[in-house]
XYZ file of C-alpha atoms in Angstrom:
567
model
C 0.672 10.078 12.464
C 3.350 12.460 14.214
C 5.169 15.264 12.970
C 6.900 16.189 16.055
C 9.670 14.682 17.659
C 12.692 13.297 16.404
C 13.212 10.782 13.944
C 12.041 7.153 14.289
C 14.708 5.410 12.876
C 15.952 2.426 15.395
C 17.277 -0.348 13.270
C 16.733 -3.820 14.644
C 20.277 -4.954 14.077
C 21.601 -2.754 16.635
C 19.350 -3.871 19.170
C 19.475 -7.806 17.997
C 23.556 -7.221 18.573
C 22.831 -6.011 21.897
C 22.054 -9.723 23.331
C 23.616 -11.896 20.568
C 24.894 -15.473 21.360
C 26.350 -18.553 19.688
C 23.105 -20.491 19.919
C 21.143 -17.200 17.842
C 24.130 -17.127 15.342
C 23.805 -20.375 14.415
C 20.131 -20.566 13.896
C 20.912 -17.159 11.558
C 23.845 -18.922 9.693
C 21.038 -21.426 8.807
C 18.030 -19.784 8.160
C 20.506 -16.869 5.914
C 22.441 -20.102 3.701
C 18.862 -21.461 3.238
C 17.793 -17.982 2.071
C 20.488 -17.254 -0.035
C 20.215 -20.475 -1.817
C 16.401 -19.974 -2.374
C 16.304 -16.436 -3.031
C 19.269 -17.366 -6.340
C 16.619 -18.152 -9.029
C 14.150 -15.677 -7.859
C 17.041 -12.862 -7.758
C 17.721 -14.096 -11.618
C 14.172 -14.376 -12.967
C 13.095 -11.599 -11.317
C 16.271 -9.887 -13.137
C 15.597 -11.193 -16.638
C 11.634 -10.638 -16.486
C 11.974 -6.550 -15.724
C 14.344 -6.699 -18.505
C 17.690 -6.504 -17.408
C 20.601 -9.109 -17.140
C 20.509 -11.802 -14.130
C 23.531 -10.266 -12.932
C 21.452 -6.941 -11.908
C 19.246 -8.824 -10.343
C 21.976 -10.510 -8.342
C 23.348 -7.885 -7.468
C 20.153 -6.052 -6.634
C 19.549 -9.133 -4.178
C 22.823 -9.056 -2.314
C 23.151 -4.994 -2.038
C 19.404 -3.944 -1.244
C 18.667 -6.883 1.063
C 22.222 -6.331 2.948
C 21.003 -2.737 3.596
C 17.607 -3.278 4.066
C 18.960 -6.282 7.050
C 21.000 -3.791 8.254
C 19.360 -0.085 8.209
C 14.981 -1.754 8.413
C 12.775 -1.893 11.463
C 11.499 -5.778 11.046
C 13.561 -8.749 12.741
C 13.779 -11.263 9.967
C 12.726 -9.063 6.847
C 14.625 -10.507 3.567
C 14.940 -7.448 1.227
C 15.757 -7.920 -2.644
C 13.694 -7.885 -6.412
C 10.237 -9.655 -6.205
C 8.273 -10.104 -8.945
C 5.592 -6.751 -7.725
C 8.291 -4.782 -9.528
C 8.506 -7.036 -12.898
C 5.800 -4.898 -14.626
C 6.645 -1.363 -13.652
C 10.505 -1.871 -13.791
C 9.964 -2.979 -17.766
C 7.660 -0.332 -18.550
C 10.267 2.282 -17.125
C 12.709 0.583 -18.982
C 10.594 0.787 -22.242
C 9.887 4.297 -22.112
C 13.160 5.950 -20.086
C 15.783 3.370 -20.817
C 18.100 1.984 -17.965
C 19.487 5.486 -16.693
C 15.261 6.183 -16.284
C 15.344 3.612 -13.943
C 17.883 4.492 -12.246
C 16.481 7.677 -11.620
C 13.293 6.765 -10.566
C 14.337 4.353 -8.548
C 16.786 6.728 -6.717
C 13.684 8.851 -6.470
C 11.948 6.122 -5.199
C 14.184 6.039 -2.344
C 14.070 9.941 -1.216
C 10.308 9.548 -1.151
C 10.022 6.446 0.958
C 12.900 7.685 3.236
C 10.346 10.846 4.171
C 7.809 8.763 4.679
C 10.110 7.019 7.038
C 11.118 10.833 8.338
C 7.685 12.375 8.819
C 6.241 9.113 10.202
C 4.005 7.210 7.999
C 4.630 3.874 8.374
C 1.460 3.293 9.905
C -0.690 4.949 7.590
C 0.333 2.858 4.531
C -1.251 -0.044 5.949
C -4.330 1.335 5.740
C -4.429 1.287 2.388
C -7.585 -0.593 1.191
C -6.676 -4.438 0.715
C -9.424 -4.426 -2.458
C -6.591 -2.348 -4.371
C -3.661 -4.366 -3.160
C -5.529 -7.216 -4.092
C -6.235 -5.960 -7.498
C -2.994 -5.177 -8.511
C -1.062 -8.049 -6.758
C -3.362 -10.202 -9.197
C -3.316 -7.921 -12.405
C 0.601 -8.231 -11.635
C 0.591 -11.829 -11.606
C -1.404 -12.047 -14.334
C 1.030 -9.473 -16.498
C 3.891 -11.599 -14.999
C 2.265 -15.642 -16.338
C 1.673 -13.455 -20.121
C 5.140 -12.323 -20.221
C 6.507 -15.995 -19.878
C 4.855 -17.763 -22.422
C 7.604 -16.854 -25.478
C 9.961 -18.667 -23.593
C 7.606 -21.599 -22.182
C 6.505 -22.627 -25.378
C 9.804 -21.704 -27.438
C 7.814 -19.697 -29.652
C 11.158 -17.680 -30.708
C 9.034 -14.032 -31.064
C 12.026 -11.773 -30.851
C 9.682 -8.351 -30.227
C 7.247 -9.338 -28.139
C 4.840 -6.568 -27.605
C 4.303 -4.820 -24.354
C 1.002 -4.752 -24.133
C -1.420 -6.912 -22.696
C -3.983 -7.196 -25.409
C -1.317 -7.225 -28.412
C 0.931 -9.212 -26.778
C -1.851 -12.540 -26.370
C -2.519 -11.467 -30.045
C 0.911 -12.347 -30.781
C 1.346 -15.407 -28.466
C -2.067 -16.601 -30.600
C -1.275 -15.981 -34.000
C 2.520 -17.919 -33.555
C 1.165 -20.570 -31.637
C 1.950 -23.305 -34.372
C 5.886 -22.598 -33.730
C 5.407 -23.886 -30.512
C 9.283 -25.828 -29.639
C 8.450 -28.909 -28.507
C 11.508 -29.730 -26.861
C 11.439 -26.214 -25.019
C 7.964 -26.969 -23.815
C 9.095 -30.434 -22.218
C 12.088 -28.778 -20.551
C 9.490 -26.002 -18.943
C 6.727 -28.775 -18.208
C 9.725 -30.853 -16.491
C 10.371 -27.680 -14.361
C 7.249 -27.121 -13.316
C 6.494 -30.295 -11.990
C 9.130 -30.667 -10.191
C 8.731 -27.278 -8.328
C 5.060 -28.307 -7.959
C 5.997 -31.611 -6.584
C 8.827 -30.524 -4.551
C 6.729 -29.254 -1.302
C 4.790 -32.235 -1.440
C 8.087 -34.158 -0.295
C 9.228 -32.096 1.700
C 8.351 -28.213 2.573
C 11.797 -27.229 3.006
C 13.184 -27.837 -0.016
C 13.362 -24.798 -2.094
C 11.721 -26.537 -5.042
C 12.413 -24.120 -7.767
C 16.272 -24.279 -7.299
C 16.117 -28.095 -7.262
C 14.035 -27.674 -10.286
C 16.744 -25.255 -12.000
C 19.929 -28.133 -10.624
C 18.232 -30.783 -12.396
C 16.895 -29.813 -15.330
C 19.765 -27.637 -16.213
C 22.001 -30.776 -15.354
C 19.937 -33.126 -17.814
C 20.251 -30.334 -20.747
C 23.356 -29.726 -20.098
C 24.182 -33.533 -20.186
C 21.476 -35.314 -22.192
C 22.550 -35.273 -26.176
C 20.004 -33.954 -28.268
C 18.643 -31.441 -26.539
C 18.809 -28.152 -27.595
C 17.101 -25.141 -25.601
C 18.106 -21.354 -25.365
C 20.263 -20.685 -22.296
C 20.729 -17.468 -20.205
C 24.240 -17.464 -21.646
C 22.535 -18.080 -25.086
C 20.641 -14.776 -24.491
C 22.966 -12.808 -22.791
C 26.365 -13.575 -23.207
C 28.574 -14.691 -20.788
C 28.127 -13.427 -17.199
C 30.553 -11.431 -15.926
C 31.635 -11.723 -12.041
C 33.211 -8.517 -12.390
C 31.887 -6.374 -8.932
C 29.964 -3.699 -10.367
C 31.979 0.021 -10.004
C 29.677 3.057 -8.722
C 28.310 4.976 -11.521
C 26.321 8.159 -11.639
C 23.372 9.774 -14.038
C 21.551 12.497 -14.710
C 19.425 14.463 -12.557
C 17.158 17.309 -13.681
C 13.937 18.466 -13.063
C 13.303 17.581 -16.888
C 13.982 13.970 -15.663
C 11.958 14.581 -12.205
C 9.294 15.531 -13.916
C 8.997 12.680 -16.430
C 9.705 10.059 -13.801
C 7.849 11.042 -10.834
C 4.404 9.275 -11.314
C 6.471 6.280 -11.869
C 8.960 6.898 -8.745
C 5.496 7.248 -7.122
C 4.420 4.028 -7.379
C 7.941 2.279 -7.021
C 7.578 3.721 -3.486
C 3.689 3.031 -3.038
C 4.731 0.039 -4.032
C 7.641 -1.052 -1.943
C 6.000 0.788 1.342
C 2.980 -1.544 0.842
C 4.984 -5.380 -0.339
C 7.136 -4.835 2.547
C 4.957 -3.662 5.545
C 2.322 -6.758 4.695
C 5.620 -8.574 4.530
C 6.716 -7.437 8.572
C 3.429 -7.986 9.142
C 2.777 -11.356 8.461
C 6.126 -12.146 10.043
C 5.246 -10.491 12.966
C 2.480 -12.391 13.128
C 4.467 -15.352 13.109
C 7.317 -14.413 15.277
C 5.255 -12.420 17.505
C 8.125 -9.272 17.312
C 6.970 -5.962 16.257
C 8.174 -4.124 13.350
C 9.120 -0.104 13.398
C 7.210 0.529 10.239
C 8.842 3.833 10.273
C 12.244 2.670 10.262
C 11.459 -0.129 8.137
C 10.594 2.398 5.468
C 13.787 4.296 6.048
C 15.671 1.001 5.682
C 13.778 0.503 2.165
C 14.111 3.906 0.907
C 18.103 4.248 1.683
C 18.118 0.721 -0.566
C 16.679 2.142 -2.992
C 18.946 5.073 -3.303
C 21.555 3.037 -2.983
C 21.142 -0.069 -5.412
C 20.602 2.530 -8.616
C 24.493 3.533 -8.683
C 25.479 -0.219 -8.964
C 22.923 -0.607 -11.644
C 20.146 -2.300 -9.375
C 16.734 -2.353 -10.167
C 14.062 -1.449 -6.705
C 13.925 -2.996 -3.591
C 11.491 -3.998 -1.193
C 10.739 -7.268 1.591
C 9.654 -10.572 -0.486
C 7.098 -12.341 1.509
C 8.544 -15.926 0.570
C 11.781 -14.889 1.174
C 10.906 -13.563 4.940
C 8.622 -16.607 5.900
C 11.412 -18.850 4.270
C 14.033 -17.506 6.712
C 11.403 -17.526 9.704
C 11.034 -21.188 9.276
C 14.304 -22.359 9.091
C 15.091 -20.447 12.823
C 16.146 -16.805 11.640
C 15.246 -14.401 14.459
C 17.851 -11.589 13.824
C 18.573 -9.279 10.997
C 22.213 -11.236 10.950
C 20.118 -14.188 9.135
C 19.362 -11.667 5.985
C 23.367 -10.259 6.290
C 24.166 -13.914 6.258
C 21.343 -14.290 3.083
C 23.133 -11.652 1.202
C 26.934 -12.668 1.618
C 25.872 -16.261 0.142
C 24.452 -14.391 -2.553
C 27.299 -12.242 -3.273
C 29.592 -15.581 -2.617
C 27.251 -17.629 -5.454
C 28.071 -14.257 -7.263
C 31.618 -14.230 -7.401
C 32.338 -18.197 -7.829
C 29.209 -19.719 -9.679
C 28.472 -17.532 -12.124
C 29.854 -19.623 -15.196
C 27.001 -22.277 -14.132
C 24.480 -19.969 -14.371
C 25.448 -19.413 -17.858
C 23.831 -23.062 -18.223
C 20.313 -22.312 -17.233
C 17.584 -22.977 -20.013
C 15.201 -19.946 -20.167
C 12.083 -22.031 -20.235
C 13.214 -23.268 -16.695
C 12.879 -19.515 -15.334
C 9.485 -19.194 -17.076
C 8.392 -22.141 -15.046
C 9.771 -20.516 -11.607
C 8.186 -17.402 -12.932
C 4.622 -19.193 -13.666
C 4.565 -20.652 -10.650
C 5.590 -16.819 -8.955
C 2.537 -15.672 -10.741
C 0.110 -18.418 -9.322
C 1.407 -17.765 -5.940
C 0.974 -13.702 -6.447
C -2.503 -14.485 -7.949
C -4.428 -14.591 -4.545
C -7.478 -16.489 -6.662
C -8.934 -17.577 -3.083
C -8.876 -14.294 -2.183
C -10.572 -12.592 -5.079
C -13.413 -15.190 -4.718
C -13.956 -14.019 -0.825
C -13.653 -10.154 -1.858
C -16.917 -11.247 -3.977
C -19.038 -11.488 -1.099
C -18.066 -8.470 -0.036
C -20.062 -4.948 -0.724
C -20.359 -3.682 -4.789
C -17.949 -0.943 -3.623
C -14.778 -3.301 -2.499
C -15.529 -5.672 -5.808
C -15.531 -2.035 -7.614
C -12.293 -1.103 -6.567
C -10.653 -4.730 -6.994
C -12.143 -4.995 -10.538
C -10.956 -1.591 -11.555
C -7.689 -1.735 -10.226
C -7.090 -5.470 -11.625
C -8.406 -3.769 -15.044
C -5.993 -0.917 -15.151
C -2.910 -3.167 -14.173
C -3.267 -5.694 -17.123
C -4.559 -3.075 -19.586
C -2.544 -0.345 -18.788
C -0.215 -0.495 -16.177
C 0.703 -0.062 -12.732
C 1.188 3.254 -12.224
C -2.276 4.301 -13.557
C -4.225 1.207 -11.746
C -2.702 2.529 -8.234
C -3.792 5.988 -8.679
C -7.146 5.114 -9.990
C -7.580 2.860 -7.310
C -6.778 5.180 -4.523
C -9.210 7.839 -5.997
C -12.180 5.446 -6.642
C -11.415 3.843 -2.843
C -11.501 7.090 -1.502
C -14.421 8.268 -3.244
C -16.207 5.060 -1.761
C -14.822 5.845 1.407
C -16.505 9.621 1.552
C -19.572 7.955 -0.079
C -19.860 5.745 3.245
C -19.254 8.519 5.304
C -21.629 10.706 3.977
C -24.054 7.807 4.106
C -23.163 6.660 7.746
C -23.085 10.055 8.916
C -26.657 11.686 10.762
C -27.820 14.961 10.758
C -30.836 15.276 12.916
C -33.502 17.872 13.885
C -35.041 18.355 17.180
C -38.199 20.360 18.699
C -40.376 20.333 21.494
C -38.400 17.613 23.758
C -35.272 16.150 23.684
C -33.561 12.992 24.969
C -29.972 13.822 25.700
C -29.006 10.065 26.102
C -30.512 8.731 23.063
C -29.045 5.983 21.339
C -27.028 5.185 24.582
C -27.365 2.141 26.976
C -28.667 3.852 29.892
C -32.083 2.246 31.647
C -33.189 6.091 32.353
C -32.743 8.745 29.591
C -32.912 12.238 30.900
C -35.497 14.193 28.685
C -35.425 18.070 28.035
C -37.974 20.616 27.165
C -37.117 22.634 24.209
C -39.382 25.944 24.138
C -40.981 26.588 20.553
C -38.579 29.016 19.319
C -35.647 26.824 19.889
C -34.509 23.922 17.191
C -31.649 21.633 17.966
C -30.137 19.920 15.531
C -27.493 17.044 16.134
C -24.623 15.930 13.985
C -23.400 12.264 13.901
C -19.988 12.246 12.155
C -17.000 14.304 10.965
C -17.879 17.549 9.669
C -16.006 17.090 6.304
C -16.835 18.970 3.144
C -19.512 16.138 2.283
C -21.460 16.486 5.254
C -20.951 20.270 5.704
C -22.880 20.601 2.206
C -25.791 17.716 3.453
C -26.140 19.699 6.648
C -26.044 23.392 4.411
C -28.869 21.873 2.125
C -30.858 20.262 5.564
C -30.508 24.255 7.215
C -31.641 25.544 3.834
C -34.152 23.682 3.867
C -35.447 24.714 7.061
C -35.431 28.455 6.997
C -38.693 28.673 5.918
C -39.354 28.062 9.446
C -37.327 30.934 11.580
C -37.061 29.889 15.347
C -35.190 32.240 17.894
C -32.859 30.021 18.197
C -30.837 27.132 16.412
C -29.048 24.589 18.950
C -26.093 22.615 16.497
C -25.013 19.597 18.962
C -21.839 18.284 18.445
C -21.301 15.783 20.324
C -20.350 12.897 18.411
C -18.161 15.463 15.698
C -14.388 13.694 15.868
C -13.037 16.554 13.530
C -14.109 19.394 11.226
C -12.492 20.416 8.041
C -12.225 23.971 6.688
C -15.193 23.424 4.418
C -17.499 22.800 7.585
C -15.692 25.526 9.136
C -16.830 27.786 6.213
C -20.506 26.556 5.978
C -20.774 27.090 10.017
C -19.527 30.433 9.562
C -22.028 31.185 6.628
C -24.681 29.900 8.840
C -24.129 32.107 11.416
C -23.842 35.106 9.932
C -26.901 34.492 7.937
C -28.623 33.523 10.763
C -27.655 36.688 12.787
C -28.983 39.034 9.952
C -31.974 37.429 10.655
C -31.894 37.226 14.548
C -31.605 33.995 14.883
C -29.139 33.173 17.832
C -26.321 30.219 17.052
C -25.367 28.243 20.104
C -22.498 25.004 20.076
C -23.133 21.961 22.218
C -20.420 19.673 23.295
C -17.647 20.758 21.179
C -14.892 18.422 21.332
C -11.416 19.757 22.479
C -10.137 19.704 18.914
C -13.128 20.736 17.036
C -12.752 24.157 19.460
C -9.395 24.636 18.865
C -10.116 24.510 14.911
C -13.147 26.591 15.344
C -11.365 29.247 17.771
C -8.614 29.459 14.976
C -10.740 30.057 12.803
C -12.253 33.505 14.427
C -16.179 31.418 15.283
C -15.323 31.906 19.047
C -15.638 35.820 18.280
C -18.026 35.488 15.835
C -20.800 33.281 18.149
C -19.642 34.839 21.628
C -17.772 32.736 24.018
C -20.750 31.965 25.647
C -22.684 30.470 22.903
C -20.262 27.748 22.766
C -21.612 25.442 25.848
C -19.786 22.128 26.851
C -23.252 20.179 27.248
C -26.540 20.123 26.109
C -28.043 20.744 29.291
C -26.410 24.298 29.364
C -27.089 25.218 25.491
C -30.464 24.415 26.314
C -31.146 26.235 29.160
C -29.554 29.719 27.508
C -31.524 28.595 24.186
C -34.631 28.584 26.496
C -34.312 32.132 28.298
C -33.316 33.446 24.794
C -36.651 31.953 23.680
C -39.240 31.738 26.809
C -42.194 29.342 26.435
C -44.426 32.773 26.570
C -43.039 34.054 23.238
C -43.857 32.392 19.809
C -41.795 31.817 16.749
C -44.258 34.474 14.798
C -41.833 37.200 16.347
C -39.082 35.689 14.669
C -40.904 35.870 11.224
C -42.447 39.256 11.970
């Protein structure tokens, strides 16, 4: 993490442009019609599951994933709706209405743009995969319950939005289950199950959607609701820029949730560059892949789009089919915004229990079961985390299970720390190669009145209070002097810088002398900031053991004894 220095913001199509050729443009063309062709029915479930029409999500697809092409840091990163959004995107939509959406998805897009600016990339992949795990799944679980209205044809026009009600509703209406509407999903699904098997190019839930929309559309008799039953007929009207309101009224309402659009995206879309990169053995700017996001997301809101972010299926789709450059996801969104302006009235034709099949089968894929079962062998702590943030997502929602989970992970984290980190007391000799490799340890006598005492660890406010209560528990004993050994201390904190000072001073009302051993370049600079330099003496800060011992000793001569001290 850097604060300094300009701005990392390098988009790969500039540099793919640099040393384009025929031969790349054609794989691109490819892999970018194969895209845009797959990415259609996702673009329109993912549209009418967050609640909006499938034109939004259309036009979601073709705007956000021609900017994020075109302004992100990954070579072949295809940028539109996926269905990580479905849940949060509804809820907003519940609560704020479509102009709350708009706003926190414009929000959305400031915050991920600074995280761009002040050079995060990196550190969102750190987040702890226990929580993405648990709220990919809890997402994919919230995703299969919202589909089963229009699966099973039940006809529930108010579905609640809650987990629990919701299945109470899906259980108690179960006997109006449309029989015809459940053949026309089941047909769907199979075929999109079935499809790969034949052949792993085929996008199998847009040959799913061309021929079971065909045999409704032709076959006498049956009788299904249609997106243009539902909706209306879809305009292919280009969408004019339109503004809304901005407040801190409306900031403060919508933040949490702008929050954990960001979270959110920042997370789908680095794993997404990073599997790819994986596969294409480039290397993603995660910094200017975040920029890319964010300025999508500020974007897509004034043409009425819901948030953005890199679709793992999406990516991998265009990597296989030979896209190399960001041109394939430009190419991706002009078919898009071509199947937009000419194919609309088809569209129209789609039954709705055909989406809740592509959708079921999103939700499978999203599940990560195999995953979940290996977490289980893993320590009570990662299982915690999963099970809590899995909880939160289905119960409550989104926003809540990703702060949650962060706290608890973090929590765990510290907990390890603390645990893994070893304060240790020293007296008579000491070994100042212990716990190293070397065949001959070098072995120094400590005189009576001199304690060391080594820290193994940060010096964060958990192990500044274990090492206060270890000292406290000590002074019965009062040596001349107290050796601290630093050593192995990567950082200190301004809690341990407080409970350092607090030990000296109490220690020089009592004439006890304080001496530092092997104090790490920026452990010094923290602790000379911080005034201990003057308050020890330059000299009782020594840059090896050897040294702190030696003044430690004179201070404390083998003739005296540590009864002076308590005199």
């Amino acid at each position: 993490m850097n604060f300094n220095g300009s701005i990392d913001f390098r988009p790969k199509l500039v540099s793919a442009l640099k040393n384009y050729s025929a031969d790349k443009f054609k794989n691109d063309l490819v892999a970018g019609i194969v895209v845009g062709i797959v990415a259609l029915p996702l673009a329109i479930a993912f549209g009418i599951a967050s609640g909006v029409s499938p034109t939004v999500g259309l036009i979601t697809a073709i705007i956000g994933g021609f900017i994020v092409s075109a302004a992100g840091g990954c070579t072949v990163q295809i940028g539109g709706p996926t269905g990580a959004f479905i849940v949060i995107v509804y809820n907003i939509i519940a609560s704020f209405g479509l102009e709350g959406l708009a706003v926190a998805t414009f929000m959305a897009g400031l915050i991920l743009v600074a995280l761009g600016f002040f050079r995060l990339g990196t550190v969102i992949k750190f987040i702890p995969y226990p929580i993405v795990v648990g709220f990919t799944a809890g997402i994919a679980l919230t995703i299969f319950s919202t589909q089963i209205n229009d699966f099973f044809g039940l006809g529930l026009k108010n579905v609640p939005s809650e987990f629990i009600p919701k299945w109470g509703a899906y259980i108690s209406n179960f006997g109006n289950i449309d029989w015809v509407t459940l053949c026309v999903g089941l047909a769907a699904l199979a075929i999109i199950i079935v499809t790969p098997k034949v052949s792993r190019r085929l996008p199998g839930a847009l040959i799913a959607i061309i021929i079971v929309t065909a045999v409704v559309a032709v076959v006498p008799g049956i009788s299904v609701e249609t997106i243009g039953d539902r909706f209306g007929s879809l305009s292919t009207d280009i969408p004019q820029p339109h503004g809304f309101e901005l407040n801190m009224a409306t900031i403060n309402r919508l933040l949490p949730s702008a929050f954990t659009i960001a979270i959110l995206g920042a997370i789908e879309s680095l794993l997404s560059a990073t599997v790819a990169d994986g596969v294409t053995g480039t290397r993603t700017n995660s910094n200017t892949e975040l920029i890319g996001q964010g300025m999508a997301n500020i974007i897509v809101p004034f043409f009425g789009g819901i948030p953005v972010t890199g679709a793992i299926a999406r990516t991998m789709t265009n990597i296989t089919n030979g896209g190399r450059t960001p041109v394939a996801g430009v190419v991706h969104a002009i078919v898009l915004f071509l199947i937009f302006l000419f194919l609309m009235p088809l569209i129209n034709l789609i039954p709705m229990a055909c989406l809740a099949a592509v959708l079921i089968v999103v939700s499978y894929n999203m599940s990560g079961w195999r995953t979940i079962r290996s977490i289980f062998h893993n320590p009570k702590s990662d299982i915690s985390v999963l099970a809590v943030t899995f909880l939160l997502t289905v119960i409550f929602d989104l926003t809540i299970a990703i702060e949650m989970g962060l706290l608890l992970a973090v929590i765990l984290f510290l907990r390890r720390v603390m645990e893994n980190t070893e304060i240790k007391a020293y007296s008579g000799q000491l070994d100042i190669d212990e716990g190293s490799e070397m065949a001959h340890h070098e072995v120094l006598d400590v005189n009576p009145g001199v304690e060391v005492y080594e820290i193994d660890g940060p010096f964060f406010f958990g192990v500044a209070t274990k090492f206060d209560e270890l000292m406290r528990s000590s002074m019965g004993r009062k040596p001349l002097v107290r050796i601290i050994r630093m050593r192995k201390v990567p950082f200190i904190d301004s809690t341990g810088i407080h409970n350092l000072e607090t030990l000296i001073k109490s220690s020089q009302e009592e004439g006890i002398h304080v001496v530092l051993s092997g104090v790490k370049e920026n452990v010094r600079t923290a602790l000379v900031n911080a005034g201990i330099n003057r308050l020890i003496g330059e000299d009782h800060i020594c840059s090896h053991i050897t040294k702190a011992v030696e003044m430690a000793n004179r201070i404390a001569p083998a003739s005296s004894t540590v009864s002076a001290a308590n005199a």
